[in-house]
């Protein structure tokens, strides 16, 4: 009887040794430097960078024992990622408060991530050009610019390093199981979680690697013969994921970051998640109109159209069905698609953190799954004629070059705060956070008229945002227009009735506008919660002098 053919799920390409493999790593480093090194000339942006560095006394102090303790116990900026804090402290220790060097360190981490991705995929599959292509696309994809160009996103490139190191350790463990090799996997995952909780999905990603390319899950045999063993191996890693998830939720809840979930119904969050999966996929293919902030569509008056949700759900189901149908003949399709779906799950918005609908940075690791599916769907070079190989090489090079050019353009949007938010507004005229942030930037630089115009655009786009109305009031108050300031603060107080700052500012503005009755009412309201501040406000809430 003839021997049945070996299932493709278990097959890898023969390893080809030679000088070409040794050139891939330095070529990736050079590619990242050519596309992203310009970032080293940029400064801080007024978008989390102040909270992470400039306004953080622990980070500003550099490395210290006190800083080490703080990093592991603090939930600053509604996050718990001690290794990221220590990394930023090390930057300050070495380079001072120099944003250029912080940017360059991000670029170096990203370059190393690309190299490790290549080495892991080469080790796992025995292929050369496909891992090289996937790593090169990873290195220059515009969706990754945000994770590299934003100092506050050090956690992305740092966590990804340990994630990929964990993958490398898992490949070694899968081939020669042993307690020491398994500990390397656990250690790498733990460090990745200490940098960013995105690593909670690593156990699922490793299970997918067991299917392909490691071939530890044999599709020709009953699943009961291999699934329990593979699942049992992931239990310690799953325990790390659960512990990290609990710590992260506690930190974000304490910082008020998950409050948006209470304001967004579950149905709206599910709808946005489905649409976001498709939007990320489209941006991976056609990376244009990228923005530092995407307003949550469910917060807009019209919400998300039902046809978009239905269309997104249908497309996701169709691609998933295709992957399952092809999982024996082309397992990389199912593995790559599963990787994308699973690794995006923690940040897809089912638990809403912040007020964004999606974010480019969330694709840093999930995009690897799409790149795997694309690279291994291309024909093997060894099976092609010389002209076909040349055509394939030309097409691959064109794809890398096109993404590199797009990334260089995207890099420039991170040059400074004004460029960042002006670009976000160009992408979406109703981007209320970009308008508000740009207004603060103008206000801080003495451009009162530009600031007011920006704040008015912010409240036009998001009339439900109390911060926007408070900013409008601040502009009017700075110009001595106390009546207009009081009107804007009335809107802010109506949106968040218990905010003491809004109440205090309203009492002062109303008093200086000559509305003494309203000022007295607000002071009395403030007196119930903060008598001392009420006395101070009452003293300031006096009618303004004519012309003052």
Coordinates of C-alpha atoms in Angstrom, one line a residue:
X1 CA 0.0 0.0 0.0
X2 CA 1.3 3.4 -0.9
X3 CA 2.3 5.8 1.9
X4 CA -0.3 8.6 2.2
X5 CA 1.0 12.1 1.5
X6 CA 2.1 14.1 4.5
X7 CA -0.5 16.8 5.5
X8 CA 0.6 20.3 4.6
X9 CA -0.2 21.4 8.2
X10 CA 2.9 19.4 9.2
X11 CA 5.2 20.4 6.3
X12 CA 7.8 23.1 6.5
X13 CA 10.2 24.2 3.8
X14 CA 13.7 22.7 3.8
X15 CA 16.2 25.0 5.6
X16 CA 18.5 26.7 3.2
X17 CA 21.7 27.9 4.7
X18 CA 23.8 30.6 3.0
X19 CA 25.0 34.1 3.0
X20 CA 21.5 35.5 2.0
X21 CA 20.0 34.6 5.4
X22 CA 22.8 36.4 7.2
X23 CA 22.0 39.6 5.2
X24 CA 18.3 39.8 6.2
X25 CA 18.8 41.0 9.7
X26 CA 21.0 44.0 8.9
X27 CA 18.8 44.8 5.9
X28 CA 15.8 45.0 8.2
X29 CA 17.7 47.3 10.6
X30 CA 18.7 49.5 7.7
X31 CA 15.1 49.6 6.4
X32 CA 13.8 50.7 9.8
X33 CA 16.5 53.3 10.1
X34 CA 15.8 54.7 6.6
X35 CA 12.0 55.0 7.2
X36 CA 11.8 55.9 10.9
X37 CA 15.0 57.4 12.1
X38 CA 13.7 60.9 11.3
X39 CA 11.6 60.5 14.5
X40 CA 14.7 61.1 16.5
X41 CA 14.5 64.8 15.7
X42 CA 11.0 65.2 17.2
X43 CA 10.0 66.5 20.6
X44 CA 7.2 65.5 23.1
X45 CA 3.6 65.8 21.9
X46 CA 0.8 67.0 24.2
X47 CA -0.9 63.7 24.0
X48 CA 0.0 61.5 27.1
X49 CA 3.7 62.4 26.8
X50 CA 3.4 65.0 29.6
X51 CA 1.6 62.5 31.9
X52 CA 4.1 59.7 31.1
X53 CA 7.3 61.8 31.3
X54 CA 7.2 65.6 31.9
X55 CA 4.6 65.6 34.7
X56 CA 5.7 62.3 36.2
X57 CA 8.2 63.0 39.0
X58 CA 9.3 59.4 39.3
X59 CA 10.2 59.2 35.6
X60 CA 11.9 62.6 35.7
X61 CA 14.1 61.5 38.6
X62 CA 15.6 58.6 36.6
X63 CA 16.3 55.2 38.0
X64 CA 16.2 54.8 41.8
X65 CA 15.0 52.3 44.4
X66 CA 12.1 54.6 45.2
X67 CA 11.2 54.6 41.5
X68 CA 11.5 50.8 41.3
X69 CA 9.0 50.5 44.1
X70 CA 6.7 53.1 42.6
X71 CA 6.7 51.4 39.2
X72 CA 5.3 48.1 40.7
X73 CA 2.8 49.7 42.9
X74 CA 1.5 52.8 41.1
X75 CA -1.4 53.0 38.7
X76 CA -0.3 56.3 37.2
X77 CA -2.2 57.3 34.0
X78 CA -4.8 54.5 34.7
X79 CA -2.2 51.8 33.8
X80 CA -0.1 49.1 35.4
X81 CA 3.0 48.5 33.4
X82 CA 6.1 48.7 35.7
X83 CA 8.6 47.6 33.0
X84 CA 7.6 50.4 30.7
X85 CA 8.0 53.0 33.6
X86 CA 11.5 51.5 34.3
X87 CA 12.4 51.7 30.6
X88 CA 11.5 55.4 30.5
X89 CA 13.4 56.0 33.8
X90 CA 16.4 54.4 32.2
X91 CA 16.2 56.8 29.3
X92 CA 16.2 59.8 31.6
X93 CA 19.1 58.3 33.6
X94 CA 21.1 57.9 30.4
X95 CA 20.0 60.9 28.3
X96 CA 18.2 63.3 30.6
X97 CA 14.8 64.6 29.5
X98 CA 15.8 64.5 25.8
X99 CA 12.8 63.4 23.7
X100 CA 15.0 62.8 20.7
X101 CA 16.8 59.9 22.5
X102 CA 13.5 58.5 23.8
X103 CA 12.2 58.4 20.2
X104 CA 15.5 56.8 19.0
X105 CA 15.1 54.1 21.7
X106 CA 11.6 53.4 20.4
X107 CA 13.0 53.0 16.9
X108 CA 15.7 50.6 18.0
X109 CA 13.1 48.5 19.9
X110 CA 11.0 48.4 16.7
X111 CA 13.9 47.4 14.6
X112 CA 14.8 44.6 17.0
X113 CA 11.2 43.4 17.0
X114 CA 11.3 43.1 13.2
X115 CA 14.5 41.1 13.3
X116 CA 13.2 38.7 16.0
X117 CA 10.0 38.2 14.0
X118 CA 12.1 37.2 11.0
X119 CA 14.3 34.8 13.1
X120 CA 11.3 33.2 14.8
X121 CA 9.4 32.6 11.5
X122 CA 12.5 31.3 9.8
X123 CA 13.3 28.9 12.7
X124 CA 9.7 27.7 12.8
X125 CA 9.2 27.2 9.1
X126 CA 12.6 26.7 7.6
X127 CA 11.7 29.3 4.9
X128 CA 13.8 32.3 4.1
X129 CA 12.1 34.8 1.8
X130 CA 8.6 34.5 3.3
X131 CA 9.7 35.3 6.9
X132 CA 11.9 38.1 5.4
X133 CA 8.9 39.5 3.5
X134 CA 6.6 39.3 6.6
X135 CA 9.3 41.0 8.8
X136 CA 9.9 43.7 6.2
X137 CA 6.2 44.5 5.9
X138 CA 6.0 44.6 9.7
X139 CA 9.0 46.9 9.9
X140 CA 7.6 49.6 7.5
X141 CA 3.8 49.3 7.8
X142 CA 2.3 52.8 8.4
X143 CA -0.1 51.4 11.1
X144 CA 3.0 50.9 13.3
X145 CA 4.2 54.5 13.1
X146 CA 2.1 55.4 16.1
X147 CA 3.7 52.8 18.3
X148 CA 7.2 54.0 17.4
X149 CA 6.8 57.8 17.0
X150 CA 4.8 58.2 20.3
X151 CA 7.0 58.2 23.4
X152 CA 4.0 57.2 25.5
X153 CA 3.7 54.0 23.5
X154 CA 7.1 52.6 24.5
X155 CA 4.9 49.9 26.0
X156 CA 4.0 48.6 22.5
X157 CA 7.5 48.0 21.2
X158 CA 8.8 46.8 24.5
X159 CA 6.0 44.3 25.2
X160 CA 6.3 43.0 21.6
X161 CA 10.0 42.2 22.1
X162 CA 9.2 39.9 25.0
X163 CA 6.2 38.5 23.2
X164 CA 8.4 37.5 20.2
X165 CA 11.1 36.2 22.6
X166 CA 8.4 34.0 24.1
X167 CA 7.5 32.7 20.6
X168 CA 11.2 31.9 20.0
X169 CA 11.4 30.0 23.3
X170 CA 8.2 28.2 22.4
X171 CA 9.6 27.0 19.1
X172 CA 12.6 25.6 21.0
X173 CA 10.3 24.0 23.6
X174 CA 8.1 22.4 20.9
X175 CA 11.0 20.7 19.3
X176 CA 12.7 19.6 22.5
X177 CA 10.3 19.8 25.5
X178 CA 11.9 20.5 28.8
X179 CA 11.3 22.3 32.1
X180 CA 14.0 24.9 31.5
X181 CA 12.8 25.8 28.0
X182 CA 9.2 26.1 29.3
X183 CA 10.5 28.5 32.0
X184 CA 11.9 30.7 29.3
X185 CA 8.5 31.0 27.8
X186 CA 6.9 31.8 31.1
X187 CA 9.6 34.4 31.9
X188 CA 9.3 36.1 28.5
X189 CA 5.5 36.3 28.8
X190 CA 5.7 37.7 32.4
X191 CA 8.1 40.4 31.2
X192 CA 5.8 41.2 28.3
X193 CA 2.9 41.6 30.6
X194 CA 4.9 43.9 32.8
X195 CA 5.5 46.1 29.8
X196 CA 1.8 46.0 28.5
X197 CA -1.1 43.7 29.2
X198 CA -1.6 43.1 25.5
X199 CA 0.5 40.0 26.0
X200 CA -2.5 38.3 27.7
X201 CA -3.3 36.6 24.4
X202 CA 0.1 35.0 23.9
X203 CA -1.1 31.5 25.1
X204 CA -3.8 31.5 22.3
X205 CA -1.2 32.6 19.8
X206 CA 1.2 29.8 20.8
X207 CA -1.7 27.3 20.5
X208 CA -2.2 28.6 16.9
X209 CA 1.5 28.1 16.2
X210 CA 1.1 24.5 17.5
X211 CA -1.3 24.0 14.6
X212 CA 1.0 25.6 12.1
X213 CA 3.8 25.7 11.4
X214 CA 5.0 23.5 14.3
X215 CA 2.6 20.7 13.4
X216 CA 1.9 19.6 16.9
X217 CA -1.9 19.5 16.1
X218 CA -2.4 16.7 13.5
X219 CA -5.6 17.4 11.5
X220 CA -5.6 13.8 10.3
X221 CA -6.1 12.4 13.8
X222 CA -9.0 12.9 16.3
X223 CA -8.6 16.1 18.3
X224 CA -8.9 14.2 21.6
X225 CA -5.5 12.6 20.8
X226 CA -3.6 16.0 20.9
X227 CA -5.8 18.9 22.1
X228 CA -5.9 18.1 25.8
X229 CA -2.1 17.9 26.0
X230 CA -1.6 21.2 24.1
X231 CA -4.2 23.0 26.2
X232 CA -2.8 21.7 29.5
X233 CA 0.6 23.2 28.5
X234 CA -1.0 26.6 28.3
X235 CA -2.5 26.5 31.8
X236 CA 0.4 28.3 33.6
X237 CA 0.5 30.9 30.9
X238 CA -3.3 31.4 31.1
X239 CA -2.9 31.9 34.8
X240 CA -0.5 34.8 34.1
X241 CA -3.0 36.2 31.7
X242 CA -5.8 36.2 34.2
X243 CA -3.6 37.8 36.9
X244 CA -2.5 40.5 34.5
X245 CA -6.1 41.1 33.3
X246 CA -7.3 41.6 36.9
X247 CA -4.5 44.0 37.7
X248 CA -5.1 46.0 34.5
X249 CA -8.9 46.3 35.1
X250 CA -8.3 47.4 38.7
X251 CA -5.8 50.1 37.6
X252 CA -8.0 51.3 34.8
X253 CA -11.1 51.4 37.0
X254 CA -9.2 53.3 39.7
X255 CA -8.2 55.8 37.0
X256 CA -11.7 56.2 35.6
X257 CA -10.6 54.8 32.2
X258 CA -13.3 52.2 31.9
X259 CA -16.1 54.6 32.8
X260 CA -17.0 54.9 29.2
X261 CA -18.4 51.3 29.3
X262 CA -21.2 52.5 31.5
X263 CA -22.2 55.2 29.0
X264 CA -22.0 52.8 26.0
X265 CA -24.5 50.0 25.8
X266 CA -23.1 46.5 25.2
X267 CA -24.8 46.4 21.8
X268 CA -23.0 49.6 20.7
X269 CA -19.7 48.2 21.9
X270 CA -20.3 44.9 20.0
X271 CA -21.2 46.8 16.9
X272 CA -18.1 49.0 17.1
X273 CA -16.0 45.9 17.6
X274 CA -17.3 44.2 14.5
X275 CA -16.8 47.4 12.4
X276 CA -13.3 48.0 13.9
X277 CA -12.1 44.5 12.9
X278 CA -13.0 45.2 9.3
X279 CA -11.6 48.8 9.5
X280 CA -8.2 47.5 10.8
X281 CA -8.1 44.9 8.1
X282 CA -8.8 47.6 5.4
X283 CA -6.1 49.9 6.9
X284 CA -3.7 47.0 6.8
X285 CA -4.3 46.7 3.1
X286 CA -4.8 50.4 2.3
X287 CA -3.2 52.4 5.1
X288 CA -4.5 55.9 4.4
X289 CA -6.4 58.4 6.6
X290 CA -4.6 57.3 9.7
X291 CA -5.1 59.3 12.9
X292 CA -3.8 59.6 16.4
X293 CA -7.4 59.5 17.6
X294 CA -10.6 58.0 16.1
X295 CA -13.7 59.2 17.9
X296 CA -16.0 56.4 19.0
X297 CA -18.8 56.3 16.3
X298 CA -21.4 55.2 18.8
X299 CA -20.9 58.6 20.6
X300 CA -22.0 60.5 17.5
X301 CA -25.7 61.5 17.1
X302 CA -26.3 58.9 14.3
X303 CA -24.3 56.1 15.9
X304 CA -23.1 53.2 13.7
X305 CA -25.5 52.4 10.8
X306 CA -27.0 49.0 11.1
X307 CA -25.9 48.1 7.6
X308 CA -22.3 48.7 8.5
X309 CA -22.5 46.3 11.5
X310 CA -24.3 43.7 9.5
X311 CA -21.8 44.0 6.6
X312 CA -18.9 43.7 8.9
X313 CA -20.3 40.7 10.7
X314 CA -21.0 39.0 7.4
X315 CA -17.5 39.6 6.1
X316 CA -15.8 38.4 9.3
X317 CA -17.9 35.2 9.2
X318 CA -17.1 34.6 5.5
X319 CA -13.3 35.0 6.1
X320 CA -13.5 32.8 9.1
X321 CA -15.4 30.1 7.2
X322 CA -12.8 30.3 4.4
X323 CA -10.0 29.8 6.9
X324 CA -11.7 26.8 8.5
X325 CA -12.5 25.3 5.1
X326 CA -8.8 25.6 4.0
X327 CA -7.2 24.7 7.4
X328 CA -5.9 21.3 6.2
X329 CA -4.6 22.4 2.8
X330 CA -3.6 26.0 3.7
X331 CA -3.3 26.1 7.5
X332 CA -1.5 29.5 7.5
X333 CA -4.8 31.1 6.5
X334 CA -6.7 29.8 9.5
X335 CA -3.7 30.5 11.8
X336 CA -3.1 34.0 10.5
X337 CA -6.7 34.9 10.7
X338 CA -7.2 33.4 14.1
X339 CA -4.1 35.3 15.3
X340 CA -5.6 38.5 14.1
X341 CA -9.0 37.9 15.7
X342 CA -7.7 36.7 19.0
X343 CA -4.8 39.2 19.6
X344 CA -7.1 42.2 18.9
X345 CA -9.8 40.9 21.3
X346 CA -8.4 42.7 24.5
X347 CA -8.5 46.1 22.7
X348 CA -11.4 45.7 20.4
X349 CA -13.7 47.7 22.8
X350 CA -15.9 45.1 24.3
X351 CA -14.7 46.6 27.6
X352 CA -14.4 50.3 26.6
X353 CA -11.3 52.0 27.9
X354 CA -11.1 55.7 27.0
X355 CA -13.3 57.3 24.3
X356 CA -11.6 56.2 21.1
X357 CA -13.4 53.9 18.7
X358 CA -10.1 52.3 17.6
X359 CA -6.4 53.0 17.5
X360 CA -3.5 52.3 15.1
X361 CA -1.3 51.1 18.0
X362 CA -3.6 48.3 18.7
X363 CA -2.6 46.5 15.5
X364 CA 1.1 46.3 16.4
X365 CA 1.1 42.5 17.1
X366 CA -2.3 41.5 15.5
X367 CA -1.0 42.6 12.1
X368 CA 1.5 39.8 12.3
X369 CA -1.3 37.3 11.7
X370 CA -2.4 39.1 8.5
X371 CA 1.3 39.2 7.3
X372 CA 1.7 35.5 7.9
X373 CA -1.4 34.7 5.9
X374 CA -0.3 36.9 3.0
X375 CA 3.3 35.8 2.9
X376 CA 2.6 32.1 3.0
X377 CA -0.3 32.4 0.5
X378 CA 2.3 33.5 -2.2
X379 CA 3.8 30.6 -4.2
X380 CA 7.0 29.0 -3.1
X381 CA 9.9 30.6 -4.9
X382 CA 11.4 27.1 -5.6
X383 CA 8.3 26.1 -7.6
X384 CA 8.6 29.1 -9.9
X385 CA 10.5 29.7 -13.1
X386 CA 13.2 32.3 -13.1
X387 CA 11.0 35.0 -14.7
X388 CA 8.2 34.3 -12.3
X389 CA 10.6 34.5 -9.3
X390 CA 11.8 37.9 -10.6
X391 CA 8.2 39.1 -11.0
X392 CA 7.4 37.9 -7.4
X393 CA 10.5 39.7 -6.1
X394 CA 9.6 42.9 -7.9
X395 CA 6.0 42.8 -6.6
X396 CA 7.3 42.2 -3.0
X397 CA 9.8 45.0 -3.3
X398 CA 7.1 47.3 -4.7
X399 CA 4.8 46.5 -1.7
X400 CA 7.6 47.2 0.8
X401 CA 8.6 50.4 -1.0
X402 CA 5.0 51.6 -1.1
X403 CA 4.5 51.0 2.6
X404 CA 7.8 52.7 3.4
X405 CA 6.8 55.8 1.5
X406 CA 3.5 55.9 3.2
X407 CA 5.2 55.5 6.6
X408 CA 7.6 58.4 5.9
X409 CA 4.6 60.6 5.3
X410 CA 2.8 59.3 8.4
X411 CA 6.0 60.0 10.5
X412 CA 5.8 63.7 9.6
X413 CA 2.4 64.0 11.3
X414 CA 4.0 63.2 14.6
X415 CA 6.5 66.1 14.3
X416 CA 4.8 68.2 17.0
X417 CA 1.5 68.6 18.7
X418 CA 0.1 71.1 16.1
X419 CA 1.0 68.8 13.2
X420 CA -0.5 65.7 15.0
X421 CA -3.9 67.2 15.7
X422 CA -4.1 69.2 12.5
X423 CA -3.7 66.0 10.6
X424 CA -6.3 64.2 12.7
X425 CA -8.8 67.0 11.9
X426 CA -7.9 66.7 8.2
X427 CA -8.8 63.0 8.4
X428 CA -12.1 63.7 10.3
X429 CA -13.5 67.2 10.6
X430 CA -15.6 66.0 13.6
X431 CA -12.7 64.8 15.6
X432 CA -13.6 66.6 18.8
X433 CA -10.6 65.5 20.8
X434 CA -8.2 66.7 18.1
X435 CA -10.0 70.1 18.0
X436 CA -9.9 70.3 21.8
X437 CA -6.2 69.3 22.0
X438 CA -5.3 71.8 19.3
X439 CA -7.2 74.5 21.1
X440 CA -5.2 73.8 24.3
X441 CA -2.0 74.0 22.2
X442 CA -3.0 77.4 20.8
X443 CA -4.2 78.7 24.2
X444 CA -0.9 77.7 25.9
X445 CA 1.0 79.5 23.1
X446 CA -0.9 82.8 23.5
X447 CA -3.1 82.3 20.4
X448 CA -6.4 83.1 22.0
X449 CA -8.5 83.6 18.9
X450 CA -7.3 80.3 17.3
X451 CA -7.9 78.5 20.6
X452 CA -11.5 79.7 20.8
X453 CA -12.2 78.7 17.2
X454 CA -10.8 75.2 17.9
X455 CA -12.8 74.9 21.2
X456 CA -16.0 75.9 19.4
X457 CA -15.4 73.3 16.7
X458 CA -14.9 70.7 19.5
X459 CA -18.2 71.5 21.1
X460 CA -19.9 71.5 17.7
X461 CA -18.7 68.0 17.1
X462 CA -19.3 66.8 20.7
X463 CA -21.8 69.0 22.5
X464 CA -22.0 66.3 25.2
X465 CA -18.4 66.8 26.2
X466 CA -18.2 68.9 29.4
X467 CA -14.4 69.5 29.0
X468 CA -15.1 71.2 25.7
X469 CA -17.5 73.7 27.2
X470 CA -15.1 74.3 30.1
X471 CA -12.4 75.1 27.6
X472 CA -14.7 77.5 25.7
X473 CA -15.4 79.2 29.0
X474 CA -11.7 79.5 29.8
X475 CA -11.1 81.3 26.5
X476 CA -13.9 83.8 27.2
X477 CA -12.8 84.4 30.8
X478 CA -9.2 85.1 29.7
X479 CA -10.6 87.8 27.4
X480 CA -12.9 89.2 30.1
X481 CA -16.1 88.0 28.4
X482 CA -17.7 86.9 31.7
X483 CA -21.2 86.5 30.4
X484 CA -20.1 84.2 27.6
X485 CA -17.9 82.3 30.0
X486 CA -20.8 81.8 32.4
X487 CA -23.1 80.6 29.5
X488 CA -20.5 78.0 28.5
X489 CA -20.0 76.9 32.1
X490 CA -23.8 76.4 32.5
X491 CA -23.5 73.8 29.7
X492 CA -20.6 72.1 31.5
X493 CA -22.4 72.0 34.9
X494 CA -25.5 70.5 33.2
X495 CA -23.4 67.7 31.8
X496 CA -21.5 66.9 35.0
X497 CA -23.4 68.5 37.9
X498 CA -21.1 67.4 40.7
X499 CA -17.9 68.7 39.4
X500 CA -16.5 71.2 41.9
X501 CA -14.2 73.0 39.5
X502 CA -17.1 73.6 37.1
X503 CA -19.2 74.9 39.9
X504 CA -16.5 77.2 41.2
X505 CA -15.7 78.6 37.8
X506 CA -19.4 79.2 37.1
X507 CA -19.9 81.1 40.4
X508 CA -16.9 83.3 39.6
X509 CA -18.0 83.9 36.0
X510 CA -21.6 84.6 36.9
X511 CA -20.6 87.0 39.7
X512 CA -18.2 88.9 37.5
X513 CA -20.8 89.1 34.8
X514 CA -23.2 90.8 37.2
X515 CA -25.4 87.8 37.7
X516 CA -25.1 87.9 41.5
X517 CA -28.2 85.8 42.2
X518 CA -26.9 82.9 40.1
X519 CA -23.5 83.2 41.6
X520 CA -25.0 83.1 45.1
X521 CA -27.0 80.0 44.2
X522 CA -23.9 78.1 42.9
X523 CA -21.8 79.2 45.9
X524 CA -24.5 77.8 48.2
X525 CA -24.5 74.5 46.2
X526 CA -20.7 74.3 46.5
X527 CA -20.9 75.0 50.2
X528 CA -22.7 71.7 50.8
X529 CA -19.7 69.7 49.6
X530 CA -16.7 72.0 50.1
X531 CA -17.3 74.9 52.6
X532 CA -13.8 76.1 52.5
X533 CA -13.7 76.4 48.7
X534 CA -17.1 78.1 48.7
X535 CA -15.7 80.9 50.9
X536 CA -12.8 81.4 48.5
X537 CA -15.1 81.4 45.5
X538 CA -17.6 83.8 47.1
X539 CA -14.7 86.3 47.6
X540 CA -13.8 86.0 43.9
X541 CA -17.3 86.1 42.5
X542 CA -17.6 89.9 42.5
X543 CA -18.7 92.0 39.5
X544 CA -15.9 92.8 37.2
X545 CA -14.8 96.5 37.0
X546 CA -15.9 98.2 33.8
X547 CA -13.5 97.4 31.0
X548 CA -11.8 94.7 33.2

